[in-house]
Coordinates of C-alpha atoms (C1' of nucleotides) in Angstrom, one line a residue:
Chain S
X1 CA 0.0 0.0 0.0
X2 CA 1.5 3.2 -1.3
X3 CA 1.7 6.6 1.3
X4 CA -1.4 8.2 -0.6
X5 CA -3.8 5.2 -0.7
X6 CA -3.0 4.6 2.7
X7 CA -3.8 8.2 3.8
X8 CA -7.0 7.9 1.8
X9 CA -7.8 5.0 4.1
X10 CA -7.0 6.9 7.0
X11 CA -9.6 9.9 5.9
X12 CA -12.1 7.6 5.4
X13 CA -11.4 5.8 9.0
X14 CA -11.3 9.8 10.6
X15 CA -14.4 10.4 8.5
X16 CA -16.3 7.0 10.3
X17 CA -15.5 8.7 13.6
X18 CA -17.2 12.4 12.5
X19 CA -20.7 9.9 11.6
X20 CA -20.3 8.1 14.9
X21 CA -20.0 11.3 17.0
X22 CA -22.6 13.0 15.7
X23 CA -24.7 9.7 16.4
X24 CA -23.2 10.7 20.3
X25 CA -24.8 13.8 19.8
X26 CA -21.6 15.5 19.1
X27 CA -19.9 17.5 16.3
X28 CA -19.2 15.6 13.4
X29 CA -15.5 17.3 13.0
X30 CA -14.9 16.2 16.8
X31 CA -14.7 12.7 15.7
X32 CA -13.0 13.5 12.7
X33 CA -10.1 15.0 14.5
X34 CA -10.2 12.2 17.2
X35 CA -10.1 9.8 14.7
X36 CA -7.1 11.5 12.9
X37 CA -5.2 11.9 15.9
X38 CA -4.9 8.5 16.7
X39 CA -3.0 7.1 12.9
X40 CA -1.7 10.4 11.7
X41 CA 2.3 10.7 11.3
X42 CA 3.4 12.6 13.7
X43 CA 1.1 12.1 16.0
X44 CA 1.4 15.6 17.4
X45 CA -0.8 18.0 14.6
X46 CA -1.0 21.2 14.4
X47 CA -4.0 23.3 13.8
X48 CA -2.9 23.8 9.9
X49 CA -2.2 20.0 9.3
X50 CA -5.3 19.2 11.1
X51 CA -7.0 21.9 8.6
X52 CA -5.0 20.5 6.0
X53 CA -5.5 16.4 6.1
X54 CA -9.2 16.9 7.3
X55 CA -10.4 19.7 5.2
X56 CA -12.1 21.7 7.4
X57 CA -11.8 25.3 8.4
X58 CA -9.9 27.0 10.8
X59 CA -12.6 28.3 12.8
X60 CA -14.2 24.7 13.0
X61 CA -10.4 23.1 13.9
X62 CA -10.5 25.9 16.8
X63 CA -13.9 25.1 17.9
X64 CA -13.6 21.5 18.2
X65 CA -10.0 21.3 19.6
X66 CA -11.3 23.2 22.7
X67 CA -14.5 20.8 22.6
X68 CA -11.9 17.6 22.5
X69 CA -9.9 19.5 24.8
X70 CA -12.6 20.7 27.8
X71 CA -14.1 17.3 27.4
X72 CA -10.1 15.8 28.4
X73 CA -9.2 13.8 25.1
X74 CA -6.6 15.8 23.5
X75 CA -4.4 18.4 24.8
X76 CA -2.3 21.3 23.3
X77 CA 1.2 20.9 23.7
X78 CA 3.8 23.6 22.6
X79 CA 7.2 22.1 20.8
X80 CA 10.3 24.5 21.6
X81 CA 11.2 26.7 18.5
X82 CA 7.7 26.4 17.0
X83 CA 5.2 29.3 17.3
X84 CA 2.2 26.9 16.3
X85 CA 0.4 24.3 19.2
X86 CA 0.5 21.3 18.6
X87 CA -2.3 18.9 19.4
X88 CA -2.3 15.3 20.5
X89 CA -4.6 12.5 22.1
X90 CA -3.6 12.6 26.1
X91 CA -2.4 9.6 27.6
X92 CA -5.3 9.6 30.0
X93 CA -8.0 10.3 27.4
X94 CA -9.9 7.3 28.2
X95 CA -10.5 8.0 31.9
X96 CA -12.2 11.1 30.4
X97 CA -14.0 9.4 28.3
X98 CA -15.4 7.4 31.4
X99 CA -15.7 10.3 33.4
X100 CA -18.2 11.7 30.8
X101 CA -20.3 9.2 30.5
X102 CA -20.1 8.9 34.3
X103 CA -21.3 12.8 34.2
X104 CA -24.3 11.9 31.6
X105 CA -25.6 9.2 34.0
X106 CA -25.3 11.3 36.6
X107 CA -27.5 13.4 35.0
X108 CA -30.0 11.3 34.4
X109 CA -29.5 9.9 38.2
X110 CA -30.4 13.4 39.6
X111 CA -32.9 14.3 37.1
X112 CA -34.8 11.1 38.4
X113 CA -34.5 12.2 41.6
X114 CA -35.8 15.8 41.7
X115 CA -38.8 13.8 39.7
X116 CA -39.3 11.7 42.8
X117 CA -39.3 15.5 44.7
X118 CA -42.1 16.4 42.4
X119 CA -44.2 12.7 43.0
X120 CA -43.9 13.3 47.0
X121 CA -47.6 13.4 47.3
X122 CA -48.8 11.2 44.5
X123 CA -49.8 7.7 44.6
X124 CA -47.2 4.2 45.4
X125 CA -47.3 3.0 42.0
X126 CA -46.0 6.1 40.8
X127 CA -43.6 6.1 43.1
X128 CA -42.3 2.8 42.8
X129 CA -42.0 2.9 38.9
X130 CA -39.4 6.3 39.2
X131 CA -37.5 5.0 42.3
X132 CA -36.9 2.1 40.0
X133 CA -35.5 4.1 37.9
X134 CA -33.4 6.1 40.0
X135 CA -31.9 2.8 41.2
X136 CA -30.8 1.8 37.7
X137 CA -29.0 5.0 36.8
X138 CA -27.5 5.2 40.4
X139 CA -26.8 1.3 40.4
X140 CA -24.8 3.0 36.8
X141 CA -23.0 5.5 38.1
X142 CA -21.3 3.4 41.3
X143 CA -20.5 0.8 38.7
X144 CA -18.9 3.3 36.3
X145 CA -16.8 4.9 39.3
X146 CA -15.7 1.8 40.1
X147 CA -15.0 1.1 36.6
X148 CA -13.4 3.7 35.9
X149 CA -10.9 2.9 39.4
X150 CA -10.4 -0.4 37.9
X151 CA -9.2 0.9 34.2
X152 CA -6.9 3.5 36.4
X153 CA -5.6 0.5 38.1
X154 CA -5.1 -1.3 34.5
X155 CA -3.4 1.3 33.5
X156 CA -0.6 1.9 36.2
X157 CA -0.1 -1.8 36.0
X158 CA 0.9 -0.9 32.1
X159 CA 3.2 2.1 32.7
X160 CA 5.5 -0.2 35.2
X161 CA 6.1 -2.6 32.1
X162 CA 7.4 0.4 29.9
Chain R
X1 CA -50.0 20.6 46.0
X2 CA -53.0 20.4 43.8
X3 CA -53.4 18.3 40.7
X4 CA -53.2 20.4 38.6
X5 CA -49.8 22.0 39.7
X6 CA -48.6 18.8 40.1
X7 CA -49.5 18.0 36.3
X8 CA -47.7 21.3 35.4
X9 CA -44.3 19.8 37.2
X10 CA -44.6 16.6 35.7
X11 CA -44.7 18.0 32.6
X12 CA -41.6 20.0 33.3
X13 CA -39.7 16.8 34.3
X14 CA -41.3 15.1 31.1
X15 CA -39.3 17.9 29.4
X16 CA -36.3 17.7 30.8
X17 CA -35.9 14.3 30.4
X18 CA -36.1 15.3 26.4
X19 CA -33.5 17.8 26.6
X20 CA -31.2 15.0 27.9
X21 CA -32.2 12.6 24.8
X22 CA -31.4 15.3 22.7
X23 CA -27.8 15.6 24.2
X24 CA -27.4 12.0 23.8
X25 CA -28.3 12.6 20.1
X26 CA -32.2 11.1 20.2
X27 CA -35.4 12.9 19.4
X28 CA -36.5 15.3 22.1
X29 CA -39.6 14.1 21.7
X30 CA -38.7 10.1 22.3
X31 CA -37.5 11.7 25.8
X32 CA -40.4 13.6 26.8
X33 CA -42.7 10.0 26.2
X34 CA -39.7 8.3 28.3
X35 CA -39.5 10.8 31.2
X36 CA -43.5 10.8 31.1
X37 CA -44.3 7.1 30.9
X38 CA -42.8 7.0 34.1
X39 CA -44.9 9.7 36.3
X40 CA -47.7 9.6 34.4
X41 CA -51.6 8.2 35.8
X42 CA -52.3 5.6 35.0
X43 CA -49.1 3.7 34.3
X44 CA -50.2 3.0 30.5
X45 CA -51.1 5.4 27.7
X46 CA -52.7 5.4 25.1
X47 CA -51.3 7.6 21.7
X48 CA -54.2 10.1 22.2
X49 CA -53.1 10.4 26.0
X50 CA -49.6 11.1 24.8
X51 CA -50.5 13.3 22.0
X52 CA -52.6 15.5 24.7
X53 CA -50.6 15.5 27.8
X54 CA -47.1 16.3 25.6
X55 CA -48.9 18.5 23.2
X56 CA -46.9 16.8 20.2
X57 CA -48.4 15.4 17.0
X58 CA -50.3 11.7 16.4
X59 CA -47.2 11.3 13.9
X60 CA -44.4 12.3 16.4
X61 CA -45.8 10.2 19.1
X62 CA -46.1 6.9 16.4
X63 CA -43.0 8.2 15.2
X64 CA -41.1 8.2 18.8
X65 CA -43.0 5.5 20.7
X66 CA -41.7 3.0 17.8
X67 CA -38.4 4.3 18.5
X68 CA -38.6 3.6 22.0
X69 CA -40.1 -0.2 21.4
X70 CA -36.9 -0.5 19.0
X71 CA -34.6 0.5 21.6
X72 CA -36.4 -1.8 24.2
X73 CA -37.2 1.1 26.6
X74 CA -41.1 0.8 26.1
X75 CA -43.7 -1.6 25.2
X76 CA -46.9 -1.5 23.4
X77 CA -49.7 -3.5 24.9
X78 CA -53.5 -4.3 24.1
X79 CA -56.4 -3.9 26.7
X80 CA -59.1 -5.5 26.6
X81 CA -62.1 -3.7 26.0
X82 CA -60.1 -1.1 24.1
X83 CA -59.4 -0.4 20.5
X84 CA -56.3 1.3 21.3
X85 CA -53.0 0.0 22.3
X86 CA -51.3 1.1 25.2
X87 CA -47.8 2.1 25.9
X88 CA -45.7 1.5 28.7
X89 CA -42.5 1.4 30.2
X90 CA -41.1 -1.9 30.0
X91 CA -39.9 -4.3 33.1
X92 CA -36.6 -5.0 31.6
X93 CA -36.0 -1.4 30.1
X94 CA -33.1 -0.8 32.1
X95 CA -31.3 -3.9 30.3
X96 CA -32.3 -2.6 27.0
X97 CA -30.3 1.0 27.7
X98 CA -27.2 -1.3 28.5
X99 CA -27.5 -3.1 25.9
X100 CA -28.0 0.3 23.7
X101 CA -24.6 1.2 25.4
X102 CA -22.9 -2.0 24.8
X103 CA -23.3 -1.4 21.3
X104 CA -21.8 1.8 21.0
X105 CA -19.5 1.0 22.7
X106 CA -18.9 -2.3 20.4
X107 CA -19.2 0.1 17.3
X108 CA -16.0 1.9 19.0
X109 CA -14.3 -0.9 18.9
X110 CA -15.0 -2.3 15.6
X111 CA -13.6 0.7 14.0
X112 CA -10.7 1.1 15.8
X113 CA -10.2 -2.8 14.6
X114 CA -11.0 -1.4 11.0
X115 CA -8.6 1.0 11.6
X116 CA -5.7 -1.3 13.0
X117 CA -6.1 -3.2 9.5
X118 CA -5.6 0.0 7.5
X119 CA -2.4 0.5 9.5
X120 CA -0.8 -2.8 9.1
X121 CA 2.1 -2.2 7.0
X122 CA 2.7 1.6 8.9
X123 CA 5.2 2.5 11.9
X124 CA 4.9 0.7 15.1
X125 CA 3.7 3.9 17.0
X126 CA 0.5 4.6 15.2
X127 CA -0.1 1.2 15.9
X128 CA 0.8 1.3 19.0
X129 CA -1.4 4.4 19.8
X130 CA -4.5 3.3 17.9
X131 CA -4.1 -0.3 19.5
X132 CA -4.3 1.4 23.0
X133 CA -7.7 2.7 21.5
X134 CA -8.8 -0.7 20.5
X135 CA -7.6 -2.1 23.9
X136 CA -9.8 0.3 26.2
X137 CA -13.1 0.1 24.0
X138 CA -12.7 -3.9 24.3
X139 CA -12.7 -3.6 27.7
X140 CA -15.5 -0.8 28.4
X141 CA -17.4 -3.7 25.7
X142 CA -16.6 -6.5 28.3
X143 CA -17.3 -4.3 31.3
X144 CA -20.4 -3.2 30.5
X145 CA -21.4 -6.8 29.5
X146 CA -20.2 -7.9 32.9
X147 CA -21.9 -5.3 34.4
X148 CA -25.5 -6.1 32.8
X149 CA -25.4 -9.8 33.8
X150 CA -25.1 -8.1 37.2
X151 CA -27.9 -5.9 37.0
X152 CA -29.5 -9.3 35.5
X153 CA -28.9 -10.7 38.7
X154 CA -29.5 -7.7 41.1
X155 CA -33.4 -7.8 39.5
X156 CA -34.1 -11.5 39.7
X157 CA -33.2 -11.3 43.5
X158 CA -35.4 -8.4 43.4
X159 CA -38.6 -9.8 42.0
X160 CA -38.1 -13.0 44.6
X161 CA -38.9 -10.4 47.1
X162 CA -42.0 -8.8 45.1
Chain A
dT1 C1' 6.9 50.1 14.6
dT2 C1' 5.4 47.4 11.3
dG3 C1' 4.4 43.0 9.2
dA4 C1' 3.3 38.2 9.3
dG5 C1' 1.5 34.2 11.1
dA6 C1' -1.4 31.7 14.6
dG7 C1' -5.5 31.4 16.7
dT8 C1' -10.2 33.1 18.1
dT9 C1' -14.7 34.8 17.5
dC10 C1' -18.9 35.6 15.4
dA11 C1' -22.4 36.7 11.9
dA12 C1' -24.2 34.5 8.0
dT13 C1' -25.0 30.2 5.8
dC14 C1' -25.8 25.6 5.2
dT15 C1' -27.5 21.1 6.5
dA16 C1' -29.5 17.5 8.9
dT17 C1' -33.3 16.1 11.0
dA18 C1' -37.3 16.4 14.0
dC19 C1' -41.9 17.7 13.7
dT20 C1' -46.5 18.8 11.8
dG21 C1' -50.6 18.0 9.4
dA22 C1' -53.0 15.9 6.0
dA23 C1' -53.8 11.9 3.3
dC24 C1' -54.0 7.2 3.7
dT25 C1' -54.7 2.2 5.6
dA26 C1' -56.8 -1.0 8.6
dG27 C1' -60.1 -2.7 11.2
dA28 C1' -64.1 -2.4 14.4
dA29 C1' -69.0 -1.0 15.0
dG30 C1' -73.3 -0.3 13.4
Chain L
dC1 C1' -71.6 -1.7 3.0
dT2 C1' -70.7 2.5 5.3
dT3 C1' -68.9 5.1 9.0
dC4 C1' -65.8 6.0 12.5
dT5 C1' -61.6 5.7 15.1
dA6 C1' -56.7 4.5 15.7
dG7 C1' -52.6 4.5 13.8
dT8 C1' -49.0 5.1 10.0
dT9 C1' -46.7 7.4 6.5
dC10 C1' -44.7 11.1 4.2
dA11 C1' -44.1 15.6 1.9
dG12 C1' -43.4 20.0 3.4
dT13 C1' -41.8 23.1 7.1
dA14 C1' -39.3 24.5 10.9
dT15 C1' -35.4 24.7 13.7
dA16 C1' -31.2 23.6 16.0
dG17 C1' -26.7 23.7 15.6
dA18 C1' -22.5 22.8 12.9
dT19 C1' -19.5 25.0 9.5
dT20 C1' -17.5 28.6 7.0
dG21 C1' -15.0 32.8 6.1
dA22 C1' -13.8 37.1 7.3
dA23 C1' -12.5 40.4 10.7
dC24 C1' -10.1 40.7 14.8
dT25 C1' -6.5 40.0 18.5
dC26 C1' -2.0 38.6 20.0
dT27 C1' 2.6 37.6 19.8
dC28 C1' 6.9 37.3 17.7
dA29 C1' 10.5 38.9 14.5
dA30 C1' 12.7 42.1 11.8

DNA sequence: TTGAGAGTTCAATCTATACTGAACTAGAAG
DNA sequence: CTTCTAGTTCAGTATAGATTGAACTCTCAA
């Protein structure tokens, strides 16, 4: 496989994360760049590559770096004697990508709750069908802590080997 | 707190609960019919009940409660007597939003394994950092399928109880 | 001080998709 | 058979929000 088909491939695989993300709910250029930054050579990109290889504006690179960036996937590094940052995938990414899902169910957890608030004076049944719910999305979140502890602990194991 | 006042709160938490779908990328309007099934009187709707107490259209609410029977959240059930059907929230709902999960999550993975194959014949770091990709969305996959037989089991012990 | 490049911001535009409303289908009641 | 009601489908519309591109700010270098 020759350095342009393989780059082709890798636009398409960068593309399949844009059309997952936005099935997340997020921007479809997000996923693009989070696909990218995991095969591209190097793998530290900076804005204008990213712009480049991706084909997207400037304004939508911005954008979406500081989304990738506030929700903890990719940081912005600076490389001494170059003006431009340089943006890669962080080496704890995938605890935030636990941590935001821990966050949505938390959500969803609390929302339940102030429901239950609201039902205070209303019927058993009623009741019992929302504190059911509750329960899951709480029985979520303590799993997805712990989870999340556990992949920590995976990952510490891992550094000692390197 | 009178009924009507209690209605009007419900209807807020109905709403909010479709501001969260939309987050998560889904219909607002699937949302409000999952936040109401569960604080509505009684327990099962009909389309017409739906269509009044949510103030959407007869196509959004055929639309969106079809949706939600896909996705396992909520079933559709006859009564007799009545020439409509009746939705509700399902007993095993909770298993069908893990299950949604799980195949995101599986989704995840299966590209990054896509993505692995396009990168055979490159450098041993992209690999390495895509593999690392592939390696944590395996395990969420496993996880969360670990986790759901454990919810399986939390419920059965629960209904021995009932 | 001026010029150039990097990055941000934001108004305007584009696009995807949810929603509505009306036409249609199916089936029950009379 | 005809009428009515429940439910589905779909073309058209509305809308949310992502993207662009241009103007702007900042910083560095000459």
């Amino acid at each position: 496989m020759n350095t342009q088909h393989l780059d082709h491939n890798l636009l398409t695989y960068a593309e399949e994360w844009g059309l997952l993300f936005e099935r997340w709910g997020l921007p479809r250029t997000a996923g693009r760049i989070w696909g990218w930054l995991h095969v591209c050579d190097p793998s530290d990109q900076t804005a204008g590559q990213l712009v480049d290889a991706l084909q997207v504006s400037k304004g939508s690179v911005s954008t979406n770096t500081r989304l990738l960036e506030n929700l903890g996937l990719v940081e912005r590094v600076g490389v001494p004697g170059a003006r431009q940052s340089h943006y890669r995938v962080r080496a704890d990414a995938f605890e935030g990508i636990m941590r935001q899902r821990i966050v949505a169910v938390a959500q969803a957890r609390a929302l339940a709750e102030r429901g239950l608030g609201v039902l205070e004076s209303a019927g058993a049944e009623r009741k019992h069908r929302l504190t059911a719910k509750r329960d899951f999305y709480a029985f979520l979140e303590r799993e997805m802590e712990e989870l999340l502890r556990h992949w920590q602990g995976r990952r510490e194991e891992g550094t000692l080997v390197d």
